[in-house]
Amino acid sequence: DNLLYKGGPFLTYEEQLSALMEAGYALWDVLQSCEREGSTDSKIQMKSVAGNDIRGFCEENPSIRRICFASGASTATYFRKFNEDWLKCNQLSFAKNEATQKVFKKFANSRKRKRGDAPLARKSKKGGEQIELVVMQSVSPAFTRPWKNTPETPKASSMIYTDKRAF
């Protein structure tokens, strides 16, 4: 069964990638490489981390209008670490949701308007459209049950996997 639509098709990883690309999405990891034990981001060895050139990818593909961090704040935090210069140059905008504002607070706050200022332009300094950054709720099964609704879990863990996918 499909997790979101009961009775829906189960797609292999390759079929999922194909469906995303056919719909106009690109899927790329923030990290080019890293070493970790297990599958959770908390186990990544920081000395082993290398970032992907997402800025270069976006410059080569100017139709990109939004970058969604589908695995939550940890991926967006790595993006922030490797793209601080890009974040400062007004080519990116930030979604209004709480998770995005929290991760990119430093950069989002530096662009907030003062009373009486003109509305913020959706154009970058280079004249092209800004790319919107969106931190999604993590859909990782590691952040769902069996820890649901326990005091030591993040807010996102109070939702089951299918709830997050529908978000």
N, CA and C atoms as an extended XYZ file, in Angstrom:
501
Properties=species:S:1:pos:R:3:atomname:S:1:resname:S:1:resid:I:1 pbc="F F F"
N         0.826       -1.198        0.000 N   ASP     1
C         0.000        0.000        0.000 CA  ASP     1
C         0.868        1.258        0.000 C   ASP     1
N         0.347        2.279       -0.601 N   ASN     2
C         0.928        3.603       -0.539 CA  ASN     2
C         0.664        4.137        0.870 C   ASN     2
N         1.663        4.767        1.519 N   LEU     3
C         1.490        5.230        2.892 CA  LEU     3
C         0.433        6.313        3.032 C   LEU     3
N         0.323        7.167        2.054 N   LEU     4
C        -0.613        8.284        2.150 CA  LEU     4
C        -1.997        7.912        1.635 C   LEU     4
N        -2.047        7.155        0.564 N   TYR     5
C        -3.323        6.801       -0.052 CA  TYR     5
C        -3.499        5.289        0.003 C   TYR     5
N        -4.299        4.839        0.958 N   LYS     6
C        -4.521        3.403        1.108 CA  LYS     6
C        -5.029        2.819       -0.201 C   LYS     6
N        -4.438        1.722       -0.617 N   GLY     7
C        -4.816        1.096       -1.874 CA  GLY     7
C        -4.104        1.704       -3.069 C   GLY     7
N        -3.336        2.773       -2.826 N   GLY     8
C        -2.599        3.422       -3.909 CA  GLY     8
C        -1.374        2.606       -4.289 C   GLY     8
N        -0.705        3.021       -5.331 N   PRO     9
C         0.442        2.233       -5.800 CA  PRO     9
C         1.656        2.371       -4.880 C   PRO     9
N         2.404        1.313       -4.755 N   PHE    10
C         3.697        1.355       -4.086 CA  PHE    10
C         4.729        1.567       -5.176 C   PHE    10
N         5.513        2.607       -5.074 N   LEU    11
C         6.515        2.903       -6.090 CA  LEU    11
C         7.903        2.568       -5.570 C   LEU    11
N         8.711        1.974       -6.425 N   THR    12
C        10.101        1.738       -6.067 CA  THR    12
C        10.809        3.086       -5.977 C   THR    12
N        11.987        3.115       -5.419 N   TYR    13
C        12.752        4.350       -5.302 CA  TYR    13
C        12.945        4.987       -6.679 C   TYR    13
N        13.308        4.171       -7.665 N   GLU    14
C        13.525        4.675       -9.020 CA  GLU    14
C        12.241        5.261       -9.613 C   GLU    14
N        11.112        4.605       -9.359 N   GLU    15
C         9.825        5.116       -9.848 CA  GLU    15
C         9.459        6.435       -9.153 C   GLU    15
N         9.776        6.528       -7.869 N   GLN    16
C         9.515        7.777       -7.148 CA  GLN    16
C        10.351        8.919       -7.737 C   GLN    16
N        11.623        8.661       -7.988 N   LEU    17
C        12.487        9.681       -8.587 CA  LEU    17
C        11.962       10.108       -9.948 C   LEU    17
N        11.577        9.147      -10.736 N   SER    18
C        11.052        9.433      -12.066 CA  SER    18
C         9.787       10.283      -11.977 C   SER    18
N         8.883        9.941      -11.067 N   ALA    19
C         7.636       10.704      -10.903 CA  ALA    19
C         7.927       12.138      -10.461 C   ALA    19
N         8.882       12.309       -9.560 N   LEU    20
C         9.260       13.655       -9.125 CA  LEU    20
C         9.814       14.480      -10.287 C   LEU    20
N        10.729       13.899      -11.043 N   MET    21
C        11.351       14.622      -12.152 CA  MET    21
C        10.328       14.960      -13.236 C   MET    21
N         9.425       14.027      -13.533 N   GLU    22
C         8.385       14.287      -14.529 CA  GLU    22
C         7.462       15.426      -14.100 C   GLU    22
N         7.332       15.623      -12.783 N   ALA    23
C         6.495       16.702      -12.250 CA  ALA    23
C         7.277       18.012      -12.099 C   ALA    23
N         8.548       18.009      -12.513 N   GLY    24
C         9.332       19.241      -12.470 CA  GLY    24
C        10.150       19.433      -11.212 C   GLY    24
N        10.338       18.386      -10.420 N   TYR    25
C        11.125       18.484       -9.195 CA  TYR    25
C        12.526       17.934       -9.426 C   TYR    25
N        13.482       18.510       -8.698 N   ALA    26
C        14.833       17.953       -8.655 CA  ALA    26
C        15.046       17.447       -7.238 C   ALA    26
N        15.769       16.386       -7.089 N   LEU    27
C        16.040       15.819       -5.778 CA  LEU    27
C        17.546       15.709       -5.625 C   LEU    27
N        18.074       16.407       -4.631 N   TRP    28
C        19.525       16.425       -4.458 CA  TRP    28
C        19.847       16.540       -2.987 C   TRP    28
N        20.848       15.832       -2.539 N   ASP    29
C        21.260       15.884       -1.139 CA  ASP    29
C        22.042       17.154       -0.849 C   ASP    29
N        21.830       17.719        0.327 N   VAL    30
C        22.595       18.884        0.770 CA  VAL    30
C        24.057       18.485        0.968 C   VAL    30
N        24.276       17.283        1.479 N   LEU    31
C        25.639       16.805        1.707 CA  LEU    31
C        26.111       15.957        0.537 C   LEU    31
N        27.313       16.284        0.069 N   GLN    32
C        27.920       15.481       -0.988 CA  GLN    32
C        28.412       14.159       -0.415 C   GLN    32
N        28.975       14.241        0.792 N   SER    33
C        29.458       13.034        1.445 CA  SER    33
C        29.578       13.268        2.943 C   SER    33
N        29.518       12.175        3.681 N   CYS    34
C        29.734       12.211        5.122 CA  CYS    34
C        29.867       10.777        5.612 C   CYS    34
N        30.372       10.656        6.818 N   GLU    35
C        30.444        9.350        7.463 CA  GLU    35
C        29.519        9.393        8.673 C   GLU    35
N        28.769        8.302        8.845 N   ARG    36
C        27.892        8.223       10.008 CA  ARG    36
C        27.609        6.777       10.337 C   ARG    36
N        27.253        6.579       11.591 N   GLU    37
C        26.835        5.273       12.055 CA  GLU    37
C        25.326        5.247       12.029 C   GLU    37
N        24.722        4.324       11.352 N   GLY    38
C        23.270        4.270       11.274 CA  GLY    38
C        22.720        5.240       10.244 C   GLY    38
N        21.446        5.611       10.418 N   SER    39
C        20.810        6.435        9.393 CA  SER    39
C        20.347        7.798        9.887 C   SER    39
N        20.534        8.110       11.160 N   THR    40
C        20.062        9.404       11.646 CA  THR    40
C        21.141       10.477       11.483 C   THR    40
N        20.681       11.697       11.222 N   ASP    41
C        21.602       12.823       11.035 CA  ASP    41
C        22.440       13.095       12.279 C   ASP    41
N        21.922       12.782       13.439 N   SER    42
C        22.659       13.039       14.677 CA  SER    42
C        23.935       12.198       14.772 C   SER    42
N        24.043       11.158       13.973 N   LYS    43
C        25.220       10.285       13.994 CA  LYS    43
C        26.264       10.674       12.940 C   LYS    43
N        26.031       11.767       12.215 N   ILE    44
C        27.007       12.221       11.215 CA  ILE    44
C        28.259       12.735       11.912 C   ILE    44
N        29.414       12.296       11.450 N   GLN    45
C        30.689       12.761       11.995 CA  GLN    45
C        31.051       14.073       11.307 C   GLN    45
N        31.018       15.156       12.062 N   MET    46
C        31.178       16.496       11.499 CA  MET    46
C        32.471       16.677       10.707 C   MET    46
N        33.539       16.034       11.107 N   LYS    47
C        34.816       16.183       10.395 CA  LYS    47
C        34.777       15.567        9.005 C   LYS    47
N        33.784       14.717        8.756 N   SER    48
C        33.701       14.023        7.468 CA  SER    48
C        32.759       14.705        6.479 C   SER    48
N        32.100       15.764        6.881 N   VAL    49
C        31.030       16.378        6.090 CA  VAL    49
C        31.581       17.235        4.944 C   VAL    49
N        31.022       17.023        3.746 N   ALA    50
C        31.301       17.876        2.576 CA  ALA    50
C        29.961       18.242        1.950 C   ALA    50
N        29.785       19.521        1.647 N   GLY    51
C        28.518       19.981        1.094 CA  GLY    51
C        28.464       19.880       -0.421 C   GLY    51
N        27.267       19.694       -0.948 N   ASN    52
C        27.040       19.738       -2.393 CA  ASN    52
C        26.978       21.189       -2.849 C   ASN    52
N        27.297       21.437       -4.098 N   ASP    53
C        27.263       22.785       -4.666 CA  ASP    53
C        25.845       23.092       -5.155 C   ASP    53
N        24.948       23.306       -4.206 N   ILE    54
C        23.552       23.564       -4.548 CA  ILE    54
C        23.410       24.924       -5.220 C   ILE    54
N        24.205       25.882       -4.801 N   ARG    55
C        24.154       27.198       -5.449 CA  ARG    55
C        24.517       27.064       -6.930 C   ARG    55
N        25.580       26.339       -7.230 N   GLY    56
C        25.977       26.106       -8.616 CA  GLY    56
C        24.888       25.390       -9.393 C   GLY    56
N        24.252       24.400       -8.757 N   PHE    57
C        23.166       23.667       -9.392 CA  PHE    57
C        22.012       24.617       -9.734 C   PHE    57
N        21.684       25.508       -8.816 N   CYS    58
C        20.592       26.472       -9.053 CA  CYS    58
C        20.975       27.481      -10.137 C   CYS    58
N        22.233       27.879      -10.184 N   GLU    59
C        22.673       28.807      -11.232 CA  GLU    59
C        22.620       28.150      -12.608 C   GLU    59
N        22.910       26.846      -12.667 N   GLU    60
C        22.833       26.106      -13.932 CA  GLU    60
C        21.386       25.804      -14.323 C   GLU    60
N        20.475       25.871      -13.357 N   ASN    61
C        19.062       25.565      -13.577 CA  ASN    61
C        18.220       26.721      -13.051 C   ASN    61
N        18.188       27.831      -13.782 N   PRO    62
C        17.541       29.051      -13.281 CA  PRO    62
C        16.025       28.963      -13.121 C   PRO    62
N        15.412       27.875      -13.539 N   SER    63
C        13.964       27.735      -13.344 CA  SER    63
C        13.629       27.313      -11.910 C   SER    63
N        14.624       26.960      -11.113 N   ILE    64
C        14.381       26.550       -9.723 CA  ILE    64
C        13.876       27.754       -8.935 C   ILE    64
N        12.739       27.593       -8.288 N   ARG    65
C        12.112       28.674       -7.521 CA  ARG    65
C        11.977       28.354       -6.043 C   ARG    65
N        12.169       27.095       -5.666 N   ARG    66
C        11.977       26.716       -4.263 CA  ARG    66
C        12.889       25.542       -3.930 C   ARG    66
N        13.491       25.604       -2.749 N   ILE    67
C        14.263       24.490       -2.208 CA  ILE    67
C        13.553       24.051       -0.936 C   ILE    67
N        13.125       22.800       -0.906 N   CYS    68
C        12.440       22.246        0.261 CA  CYS    68
C        13.370       21.267        0.959 C   CYS    68
N        13.548       21.461        2.236 N   PHE    69
C        14.361       20.556        3.034 CA  PHE    69
C        13.418       19.537        3.638 C   PHE    69
N        13.289       18.398        2.949 N   ALA    70
C        12.262       17.416        3.274 CA  ALA    70
C        12.549       16.635        4.547 C   ALA    70
N        13.777       16.647        5.012 N   SER    71
C        14.070       15.884        6.233 CA  SER    71
C        14.184       16.785        7.445 C   SER    71
N        13.684       17.998        7.335 N   GLY    72
C        13.589       18.852        8.501 CA  GLY    72
C        14.779       19.767        8.726 C   GLY    72
N        14.877       20.237        9.958 N   ALA    73
C        15.832       21.286       10.315 CA  ALA    73
C        17.287       20.855       10.210 C   ALA    73
N        17.593       19.593       10.438 N   SER    74
C        19.008       19.197       10.409 CA  SER    74
C        19.597       19.379        9.010 C   SER    74
N        18.862       19.010        7.980 N   THR    75
C        19.346       19.192        6.612 CA  THR    75
C        19.478       20.680        6.291 C   THR    75
N        18.496       21.468        6.689 N   ALA    76
C        18.548       22.909        6.454 CA  ALA    76
C        19.720       23.547        7.195 C   ALA    76
N        20.046       23.024        8.356 N   THR    77
C        21.183       23.543        9.122 CA  THR    77
C        22.488       23.274        8.385 C   THR    77
N        22.617       22.102        7.774 N   TYR    78
C        23.808       21.828        6.955 CA  TYR    78
C        23.852       22.771        5.749 C   TYR    78
N        22.701       22.992        5.124 N   PHE    79
C        22.642       23.928        4.005 CA  PHE    79
C        23.130       25.302        4.454 C   PHE    79
N        22.662       25.758        5.594 N   ARG    80
C        23.062       27.063        6.140 CA  ARG    80
C        24.570       27.121        6.354 C   ARG    80
N        25.122       26.052        6.877 N   LYS    81
C        26.569       26.003        7.149 CA  LYS    81
C        27.384       26.175        5.867 C   LYS    81
N        26.964       25.528        4.787 N   PHE    82
C        27.748       25.552        3.552 CA  PHE    82
C        27.368       26.683        2.600 C   PHE    82
N        26.355       27.467        2.927 N   ASN    83
C        25.872       28.495        2.001 CA  ASN    83
C        25.675       29.857        2.658 C   ASN    83
N        26.447       30.160        3.676 N   GLU    84
C        26.267       31.417        4.396 CA  GLU    84
C        26.423       32.632        3.478 C   GLU    84
N        27.413       32.622        2.599 N   ASP    85
C        27.595       33.752        1.676 CA  ASP    85
C        26.377       33.931        0.768 C   ASP    85
N        25.843       32.829        0.277 N   TRP    86
C        24.667       32.876       -0.593 CA  TRP    86
C        23.457       33.408        0.179 C   TRP    86
N        23.331       32.988        1.429 N   LEU    87
C        22.207       33.429        2.250 CA  LEU    87
C        22.240       34.941        2.503 C   LEU    87
N        23.412       35.531        2.450 N   LYS    88
C        23.570       36.964        2.724 CA  LYS    88
C        23.321       37.847        1.505 C   LYS    88
N        23.240       37.286        0.313 N   CYS    89
C        23.255       38.126       -0.894 CA  CYS    89
C        21.878       38.389       -1.510 C   CYS    89
N        20.799       38.157       -0.795 N   ASN    90
C        19.442       38.509       -1.237 CA  ASN    90
C        18.963       37.740       -2.471 C   ASN    90
N        19.500       36.563       -2.710 N   GLN    91
C        18.993       35.728       -3.801 CA  GLN    91
C        18.016       34.673       -3.284 C   GLN    91
N        17.878       34.607       -1.966 N   LEU    92
C        17.024       33.603       -1.344 CA  LEU    92
C        15.982       34.289       -0.475 C   LEU    92
N        14.798       33.711       -0.416 N   SER    93
C        13.768       34.181        0.508 CA  SER    93
C        13.400       33.016        1.419 C   SER    93
N        12.633       33.303        2.453 N   PHE    94
C        12.361       32.304        3.476 CA  PHE    94
C        10.859       32.146        3.677 C   PHE    94
N        10.420       30.893        3.668 N   ALA    95
C         9.006       30.613        3.921 CA  ALA    95
C         8.643       31.137        5.305 C   ALA    95
N         7.371       31.391        5.491 N   LYS    96
C         6.897       31.982        6.746 CA  LYS    96
C         6.646       30.957        7.849 C   LYS    96
N         6.772       29.659        7.546 N   ASN    97
C         6.479       28.657        8.575 CA  ASN    97
C         7.529       28.704        9.691 C   ASN    97
N         7.149       28.210       10.846 N   GLU    98
C         7.984       28.282       12.049 CA  GLU    98
C         9.343       27.601       11.865 C   GLU    98
N         9.364       26.420       11.268 N   ALA    99
C        10.619       25.678       11.117 CA  ALA    99
C        11.621       26.450       10.255 C   ALA    99
N        11.152       27.036        9.161 N   THR   100
C        12.042       27.802        8.279 CA  THR   100
C        12.558       29.036        8.999 C   THR   100
N        11.678       29.743        9.650 N   GLN   101
C        12.081       30.963       10.351 CA  GLN   101
C        13.086       30.667       11.457 C   GLN   101
N        12.931       29.535       12.119 N   LYS   102
C        13.854       29.166       13.202 CA  LYS   102
C        15.256       28.878       12.661 C   LYS   102
N        15.349       28.081       11.605 N   VAL   103
C        16.659       27.712       11.060 CA  VAL   103
C        17.371       28.909       10.435 C   VAL   103
N        16.615       29.752        9.737 N   PHE   104
C        17.219       30.864        9.004 CA  PHE   104
C        16.959       32.215        9.677 C   PHE   104
N        16.713       32.192       10.975 N   LYS   105
C        16.361       33.383       11.739 CA  LYS   105
C        17.337       34.537       11.510 C   LYS   105
N        18.607       34.256       11.602 N   LYS   106
C        19.642       35.291       11.446 CA  LYS   106
C        19.505       36.017       10.107 C   LYS   106
N        19.235       35.290        9.065 N   PHE   107
C        19.169       35.869        7.723 CA  PHE   107
C        17.797       36.486        7.461 C   PHE   107
N        16.742       35.819        7.925 N   ALA   108
C        15.389       36.341        7.730 CA  ALA   108
C        15.208       37.654        8.493 C   ALA   108
N        15.728       37.719        9.708 N   ASN   109
C        15.598       38.935       10.512 CA  ASN   109
C        16.339       40.111        9.900 C   ASN   109
N        17.450       39.849        9.232 N   SER   110
C        18.231       40.940        8.647 CA  SER   110
C        17.501       41.572        7.465 C   SER   110
N        16.468       40.911        6.954 N   ARG   111
C        15.730       41.432        5.797 CA  ARG   111
C        14.338       41.933        6.137 C   ARG   111
N        13.977       41.879        7.396 N   LYS   112
C        12.627       42.322        7.760 CA  LYS   112
C        12.495       43.816        7.541 C   LYS   112
N        11.325       44.202        7.092 N   ARG   113
C        11.053       45.611        6.821 CA  ARG   113
C        10.829       46.370        8.120 C   ARG   113
N        11.159       47.636        8.072 N   LYS   114
C        10.842       48.537        9.162 CA  LYS   114
C         9.536       49.226        8.811 C   LYS   114
N         8.868       49.722        9.803 N   ARG   115
C         7.587       50.415        9.594 CA  ARG   115
C         7.759       51.508        8.543 C   ARG   115
N         6.896       51.503        7.544 N   GLY   116
C         6.942       52.518        6.503 CA  GLY   116
C         7.790       52.149        5.294 C   GLY   116
N         8.589       51.060        5.392 N   ASP   117
C         9.400       50.637        4.244 CA  ASP   117
C         8.504       50.084        3.144 C   ASP   117
N         9.001       50.149        1.931 N   ALA   118
C         8.298       49.534        0.808 CA  ALA   118
C         8.298       48.021        0.987 C   ALA   118
N         7.335       47.301        0.397 N   PRO   119
C         7.316       45.837        0.505 CA  PRO   119
C         8.617       45.239       -0.023 C   PRO   119
N         9.018       44.125        0.578 N   LEU   120
C        10.229       43.443        0.127 CA  LEU   120
C        10.042       42.934       -1.287 C   LEU   120
N        11.022       43.163       -2.124 N   ALA   121
C        10.959       42.716       -3.516 CA  ALA   121
C        11.141       41.211       -3.573 C   ALA   121
N        10.500       40.583       -4.529 N   ARG   122
C        10.692       39.144       -4.765 CA  ARG   122
C        11.795       38.936       -5.789 C   ARG   122
N        12.474       40.012       -6.166 N   LYS   123
C        13.579       39.928       -7.114 CA  LYS   123
C        14.884       39.945       -6.340 C   LYS   123
N        15.870       39.224       -6.829 N   SER   124
C        17.184       39.236       -6.191 CA  SER   124
C        17.981       40.417       -6.726 C   SER   124
N        19.128       40.647       -6.108 N   LYS   125
C        20.001       41.736       -6.556 CA  LYS   125
C        20.452       41.541       -7.989 C   LYS   125
N        20.555       40.293       -8.428 N   LYS   126
C        20.979       40.017       -9.802 CA  LYS   126
C        19.829       40.143      -10.788 C   LYS   126
N        18.648       40.494      -10.311 N   GLY   127
C        17.522       40.710      -11.198 CA  GLY   127
C        16.619       39.511      -11.393 C   GLY   127
N        17.054       38.316      -11.026 N   GLY   128
C        16.218       37.128      -11.172 CA  GLY   128
C        15.308       36.956       -9.972 C   GLY   128
N        14.387       36.024      -10.087 N   GLU   129
C        13.502       35.727       -8.963 CA  GLU   129
C        14.298       35.111       -7.818 C   GLU   129
N        13.887       35.410       -6.597 N   GLN   130
C        14.506       34.775       -5.444 CA  GLN   130
C        14.060       33.319       -5.378 C   GLN   130
N        14.901       32.507       -4.798 N   ILE   131
C        14.570       31.111       -4.548 CA  ILE   131
C        14.092       31.030       -3.105 C   ILE   131
N        12.909       30.474       -2.916 N   GLU   132
C        12.351       30.356       -1.570 CA  GLU   132
C        12.876       29.096       -0.891 C   GLU   132
N        13.308       29.236        0.351 N   LEU   133
C        13.742       28.101        1.169 CA  LEU   133
C        12.603       27.709        2.096 C   LEU   133
N        12.318       26.405        2.159 N   VAL   134
C        11.224       25.901        2.990 CA  VAL   134
C        11.731       24.706        3.788 C   VAL   134
N        11.698       24.806        5.102 N   VAL   135
C        12.038       23.675        5.962 CA  VAL   135
C        10.737       22.933        6.242 C   VAL   135
N        10.681       21.706        5.769 N   MET   136
C         9.492       20.871        5.938 CA  MET   136
C         9.592       20.123        7.268 C   MET   136
N         8.483       19.600        7.726 N   GLN   137
C         8.537       18.710        8.882 CA  GLN   137
C         9.224       17.433        8.443 C   GLN   137
N        10.081       16.910        9.278 N   SER   138
C        10.790       15.679        8.934 CA  SER   138
C         9.801       14.547        8.712 C   SER   138
N        10.020       13.784        7.652 N   VAL   139
C         9.185       12.612        7.398 CA  VAL   139
C         9.946       11.327        7.714 C   VAL   139
N        11.076       11.486        8.358 N   SER   140
C        11.880       10.325        8.710 CA  SER   140
C        11.137        9.444        9.706 C   SER   140
N        11.081        8.150        9.445 N   PRO   141
C        10.455        7.247       10.426 CA  PRO   141
C        11.166        7.295       11.776 C   PRO   141
N        12.413        7.762       11.804 N   ALA   142
C        13.134        7.868       13.070 CA  ALA   142
C        12.471        8.879       14.003 C   ALA   142
N        11.707        9.805       13.453 N   PHE   143
C        11.054       10.824       14.266 CA  PHE   143
C         9.549       10.616       14.373 C   PHE   143
N         9.132        9.371       14.258 N   THR   144
C         7.720        9.059       14.476 CA  THR   144
C         7.651        8.035       15.593 C   THR   144
N         6.706        7.174       15.567 N   ARG   145
C         6.558        6.176       16.613 CA  ARG   145
C         7.806        5.313       16.719 C   ARG   145
N         8.172        4.695       17.810 N   PRO   146
C         7.390        4.509       19.023 CA  PRO   146
C         7.543        5.632       20.049 C   PRO   146
N         8.212        6.711       19.707 N   TRP   147
C         8.465        7.771       20.677 CA  TRP   147
C         7.390        8.838       20.669 C   TRP   147
N         6.320        8.608       19.952 N   LYS   148
C         5.272        9.617       19.803 CA  LYS   148
C         4.755       10.075       21.171 C   LYS   148
N         4.608       11.409       21.288 N   ASN   149
C         4.009       12.047       22.464 CA  ASN   149
C         4.786       11.819       23.760 C   ASN   149
N         6.067       11.697       23.672 N   THR   150
C         6.872       11.635       24.890 CA  THR   150
C         7.535       12.997       25.078 C   THR   150
N         7.833       13.398       26.302 N   PRO   151
C         8.342       14.741       26.552 CA  PRO   151
C         9.688       15.040       25.885 C   PRO   151
N        10.485       14.030       25.642 N   GLU   152
C        11.822       14.280       25.102 CA  GLU   152
C        11.878       14.301       23.574 C   GLU   152
N        10.757       14.265       22.903 N   THR   153
C        10.758       14.239       21.447 CA  THR   153
C        10.427       15.596       20.863 C   THR   153
N        10.891       15.866       19.636 N   PRO   154
C        10.553       17.136       18.995 CA  PRO   154
C         9.070       17.213       18.644 C   PRO   154
N         8.599       18.426       18.428 N   LYS   155
C         7.185       18.667       18.111 CA  LYS   155
C         6.718       17.811       16.929 C   LYS   155
N         7.570       17.677       15.921 N   ALA   156
C         7.187       16.919       14.723 CA  ALA   156
C         6.889       15.462       15.037 C   ALA   156
N         7.453       14.933       16.129 N   SER   157
C         7.233       13.518       16.420 CA  SER   157
C         5.835       13.243       16.922 C   SER   157
N         5.072       14.293       17.209 N   SER   158
C         3.703       14.068       17.661 CA  SER   158
C         2.791       13.699       16.500 C   SER   158
N         3.321       13.749       15.284 N   MET   159
C         2.542       13.372       14.102 CA  MET   159
C         3.085       12.064       13.551 C   MET   159
N         2.201       11.227       13.045 N   ILE   160
C         2.685       10.003       12.426 CA  ILE   160
C         3.145       10.313       11.009 C   ILE   160
N         3.865        9.396       10.432 N   TYR   161
C         4.482        9.572        9.118 CA  TYR   161
C         3.491       10.050        8.058 C   TYR   161
N         2.338        9.419        7.986 N   THR   162
C         1.378        9.794        6.946 CA  THR   162
C         0.825       11.195        7.173 C   THR   162
N         0.695       11.620        8.438 N   ASP   163
C         0.259       12.992        8.718 CA  ASP   163
C         1.264       13.981        8.158 C   ASP   163
N         2.535       13.711        8.350 N   LYS   164
C         3.591       14.622        7.886 CA  LYS   164
C         3.619       14.696        6.366 C   LYS   164
N         3.434       13.571        5.712 N   ARG   165
C         3.452       13.547        4.257 CA  ARG   165
C         2.302       14.382        3.687 C   ARG   165
N         1.194       14.427        4.393 N   ALA   166
C         0.047       15.181        3.931 CA  ALA   166
C         0.173       16.671        4.240 C   ALA   166
N         1.110       17.039        5.098 N   PHE   167
C         1.319       18.420        5.516 CA  PHE   167
C         1.749       19.217        4.365 C   PHE   167
